[in-house]
Amino acid sequence: AMAWAIKILVKYPHVQQKLRKVLQEAYPEALKEKRSPTREELMNVVPPYAEAFMSEALRYQSPVPINGRTATCDTIILGYPIPKGCNVSTMTRGPSYRLPSYAASDSVRTASCLKDDKTSPMLDADDMGEFKPERWFVTKQGNGEKVYDAAAWPNPSFGFGLRSCFGRRLAYLE
């Protein structure tokens, strides 16, 4: 993940410049003393743009090529029956991550999927192949403020839902 992040920073220098500026503003004492931020400084302040950069780096080039789950009950996915105990694997690169999702008829989608589709930022995602940390900022209702949202886009590196990795925060701090 770190190697990919460095490669991404080289490929997108405008992102590198913005990230550097954001980090320098977030850790002024470290900048003044010409040192890296301490563990305490990093734990107290994590700039939203830095989190968005990490989320986008992991979405853009996930170090985890495949996620697997075991079905805990009989279910149906896009019209295909999945029996309890069946292993289900999802690729973490390609459609839904770096390319638009495959088209699927509404007749095979669940009610929750249809509801989510109406509010998904991926509806107009013709730029999924580009590296854009800004995609992780959503407009807050009420005041229109843009805030970082870890769930704004799919990020396969830590899994999803109840079984997602509880070490995500530790990984981001590292």
Tab-separated table of C-alpha atoms in Angstrom:
chain	number	residue	atom	x	y	z
A	1	ALA	CA	0.000	0.000	0.000
A	2	MET	CA	2.824	2.410	0.840
A	3	ALA	CA	4.643	1.666	-2.415
A	4	TRP	CA	1.467	2.308	-4.392
A	5	ALA	CA	0.850	5.540	-2.472
A	6	ILE	CA	4.326	6.793	-3.383
A	7	LYS	CA	3.792	5.840	-7.032
A	8	ILE	CA	0.437	7.680	-6.994
A	9	LEU	CA	2.050	10.810	-5.504
A	10	VAL	CA	4.639	10.800	-8.292
A	11	LYS	CA	1.966	10.360	-10.969
A	12	TYR	CA	-0.308	13.083	-9.499
A	13	PRO	CA	2.003	15.936	-8.392
A	14	HIS	CA	-0.916	18.321	-7.767
A	15	VAL	CA	-2.226	15.862	-5.159
A	16	GLN	CA	1.263	15.601	-3.655
A	17	GLN	CA	1.479	19.414	-3.385
A	18	LYS	CA	-1.948	19.702	-1.767
A	19	LEU	CA	-1.249	16.860	0.670
A	20	ARG	CA	2.085	18.425	1.656
A	21	LYS	CA	0.393	21.791	2.286
A	22	VAL	CA	-2.404	20.202	4.338
A	23	LEU	CA	0.093	18.245	6.463
A	24	GLN	CA	2.295	21.290	7.028
A	25	GLU	CA	-0.757	23.269	8.184
A	26	ALA	CA	-1.911	20.441	10.464
A	27	TYR	CA	1.486	19.973	12.140
A	28	PRO	CA	3.039	23.470	12.347
A	29	GLU	CA	5.384	22.605	15.246
A	30	ALA	CA	6.851	19.678	13.302
A	31	LEU	CA	7.308	21.926	10.270
A	32	LYS	CA	8.944	24.656	12.350
A	33	GLU	CA	11.283	22.116	13.977
A	34	LYS	CA	11.951	20.374	10.616
A	35	ARG	CA	10.883	16.959	11.891
A	36	SER	CA	8.173	14.392	11.278
A	37	PRO	CA	5.038	14.697	13.434
A	38	THR	CA	5.157	12.683	16.649
A	39	ARG	CA	2.856	9.751	17.343
A	40	GLU	CA	0.860	11.949	19.721
A	41	GLU	CA	0.474	14.696	17.104
A	42	LEU	CA	-0.694	12.160	14.525
A	43	MET	CA	-3.210	10.649	16.926
A	44	ASN	CA	-4.652	14.046	17.892
A	45	VAL	CA	-4.984	15.577	14.430
A	46	VAL	CA	-5.638	13.760	11.180
A	47	PRO	CA	-6.482	16.218	8.422
A	48	PRO	CA	-9.571	15.160	6.460
A	49	TYR	CA	-7.683	15.526	3.165
A	50	ALA	CA	-5.028	13.083	4.444
A	51	GLU	CA	-7.768	10.555	5.251
A	52	ALA	CA	-9.326	11.153	1.841
A	53	PHE	CA	-5.914	10.588	0.223
A	54	MET	CA	-5.491	7.277	2.056
A	55	SER	CA	-9.016	6.142	1.190
A	56	GLU	CA	-8.541	7.075	-2.453
A	57	ALA	CA	-5.124	5.371	-2.634
A	58	LEU	CA	-6.661	2.159	-1.292
A	59	ARG	CA	-9.658	2.430	-3.638
A	60	TYR	CA	-7.490	3.250	-6.633
A	61	GLN	CA	-4.932	0.492	-6.095
A	62	SER	CA	-6.067	-1.902	-3.408
A	63	PRO	CA	-3.301	-4.102	-1.986
A	64	VAL	CA	-5.994	-6.760	-1.433
A	65	PRO	CA	-6.846	-8.320	-4.839
A	66	ILE	CA	-9.822	-10.385	-3.642
A	67	ASN	CA	-12.199	-10.202	-0.680
A	68	GLY	CA	-13.966	-13.349	0.412
A	69	ARG	CA	-16.970	-14.009	2.596
A	70	THR	CA	-18.988	-17.072	3.533
A	71	ALA	CA	-22.752	-16.703	3.171
A	72	THR	CA	-24.343	-16.981	6.614
A	73	CYS	CA	-27.816	-17.614	5.180
A	74	ASP	CA	-29.440	-18.493	1.886
A	75	THR	CA	-29.636	-15.379	-0.263
A	76	ILE	CA	-29.874	-14.130	-3.820
A	77	ILE	CA	-27.337	-11.848	-5.471
A	78	LEU	CA	-28.467	-10.243	-8.731
A	79	GLY	CA	-30.883	-13.082	-9.353
A	80	TYR	CA	-28.416	-15.885	-8.580
A	81	PRO	CA	-29.167	-18.078	-5.559
A	82	ILE	CA	-26.326	-18.263	-3.024
A	83	PRO	CA	-26.776	-21.073	-0.485
A	84	LYS	CA	-25.730	-20.732	3.145
A	85	GLY	CA	-22.087	-21.782	3.571
A	86	CYS	CA	-21.113	-20.840	0.016
A	87	ASN	CA	-17.881	-18.855	-0.364
A	88	VAL	CA	-18.355	-15.605	-2.255
A	89	SER	CA	-15.341	-13.737	-3.630
A	90	THR	CA	-15.265	-10.199	-4.968
A	91	MET	CA	-12.501	-8.680	-7.044
A	92	THR	CA	-11.197	-5.383	-5.692
A	93	ARG	CA	-9.999	-3.919	-8.967
A	94	GLY	CA	-12.051	-3.165	-12.025
A	95	PRO	CA	-15.825	-2.594	-12.183
A	96	SER	CA	-17.209	-0.692	-9.172
A	97	TYR	CA	-13.724	0.395	-8.121
A	98	ARG	CA	-11.741	1.636	-11.132
A	99	LEU	CA	-14.470	1.301	-13.775
A	100	PRO	CA	-18.227	1.851	-13.749
A	101	SER	CA	-20.224	-1.095	-12.400
A	102	TYR	CA	-21.671	-3.676	-14.749
A	103	ALA	CA	-25.235	-2.947	-15.784
A	104	ALA	CA	-27.848	-5.093	-14.035
A	105	SER	CA	-31.584	-5.065	-14.487
A	106	ASP	CA	-33.576	-3.489	-11.666
A	107	SER	CA	-35.652	-6.678	-11.618
A	108	VAL	CA	-32.750	-8.623	-10.033
A	109	ARG	CA	-31.754	-5.934	-7.524
A	110	THR	CA	-32.915	-5.800	-3.922
A	111	ALA	CA	-35.004	-2.934	-2.562
A	112	SER	CA	-32.047	-1.626	-0.520
A	113	CYS	CA	-29.797	-1.717	-3.586
A	114	LEU	CA	-32.342	0.233	-5.633
A	115	LYS	CA	-32.642	2.789	-2.822
A	116	ASP	CA	-28.849	3.167	-2.520
A	117	ASP	CA	-28.478	3.529	-6.287
A	118	LYS	CA	-30.569	6.688	-6.203
A	119	THR	CA	-28.129	8.435	-3.840
A	120	SER	CA	-24.834	6.866	-4.934
A	121	PRO	CA	-22.089	9.233	-6.105
A	122	MET	CA	-21.082	6.509	-8.553
A	123	LEU	CA	-24.109	7.280	-10.736
A	124	ASP	CA	-22.110	9.887	-12.639
A	125	ALA	CA	-18.726	8.255	-12.084
A	126	ASP	CA	-17.102	8.543	-15.465
A	127	ASP	CA	-13.839	9.471	-13.693
A	128	MET	CA	-13.383	6.330	-11.566
A	129	GLY	CA	-10.085	5.600	-13.312
A	130	GLU	CA	-8.656	8.884	-12.079
A	131	PHE	CA	-7.090	9.483	-8.682
A	132	LYS	CA	-9.173	12.127	-6.876
A	133	PRO	CA	-9.127	12.342	-3.059
A	134	GLU	CA	-11.857	14.998	-3.300
A	135	ARG	CA	-14.386	12.297	-4.218
A	136	TRP	CA	-14.414	11.287	-0.520
A	137	PHE	CA	-15.906	14.631	0.548
A	138	VAL	CA	-19.672	14.888	0.731
A	139	THR	CA	-21.868	17.914	1.267
A	140	LYS	CA	-23.295	18.057	4.767
A	141	GLN	CA	-27.010	18.704	4.866
A	142	GLY	CA	-28.001	21.956	6.450
A	143	ASN	CA	-24.909	24.098	6.088
A	144	GLY	CA	-23.516	22.760	2.794
A	145	GLU	CA	-20.086	22.131	4.333
A	146	LYS	CA	-17.900	19.520	2.600
A	147	VAL	CA	-16.801	16.772	5.011
A	148	TYR	CA	-14.758	13.592	4.641
A	149	ASP	CA	-16.914	10.444	4.571
A	150	ALA	CA	-15.121	7.078	4.738
A	151	ALA	CA	-18.225	5.404	3.302
A	152	ALA	CA	-18.680	7.776	0.345
A	153	TRP	CA	-17.097	5.330	-2.131
A	154	PRO	CA	-16.322	1.626	-2.152
A	155	ASN	CA	-12.984	0.831	-0.526
A	156	PRO	CA	-12.309	-2.901	-0.532
A	157	SER	CA	-9.069	-2.927	1.458
A	158	PHE	CA	-10.727	-3.206	4.871
A	159	GLY	CA	-13.928	-4.982	3.921
A	160	PHE	CA	-17.430	-3.665	4.496
A	161	GLY	CA	-20.166	-3.649	7.068
A	162	LEU	CA	-20.139	-5.520	10.362
A	163	ARG	CA	-17.168	-7.665	9.376
A	164	SER	CA	-14.947	-4.826	8.223
A	165	CYS	CA	-11.449	-4.635	9.654
A	166	PHE	CA	-11.300	-2.925	13.039
A	167	GLY	CA	-7.616	-2.171	12.391
A	168	ARG	CA	-8.422	0.429	9.723
A	169	ARG	CA	-7.665	3.369	12.023
A	170	LEU	CA	-4.352	1.843	13.104
A	171	ALA	CA	-3.384	1.252	9.466
A	172	TYR	CA	-4.218	4.862	8.591
A	173	LEU	CA	-2.106	6.119	11.503
A	174	GLU	CA	0.828	4.050	10.338
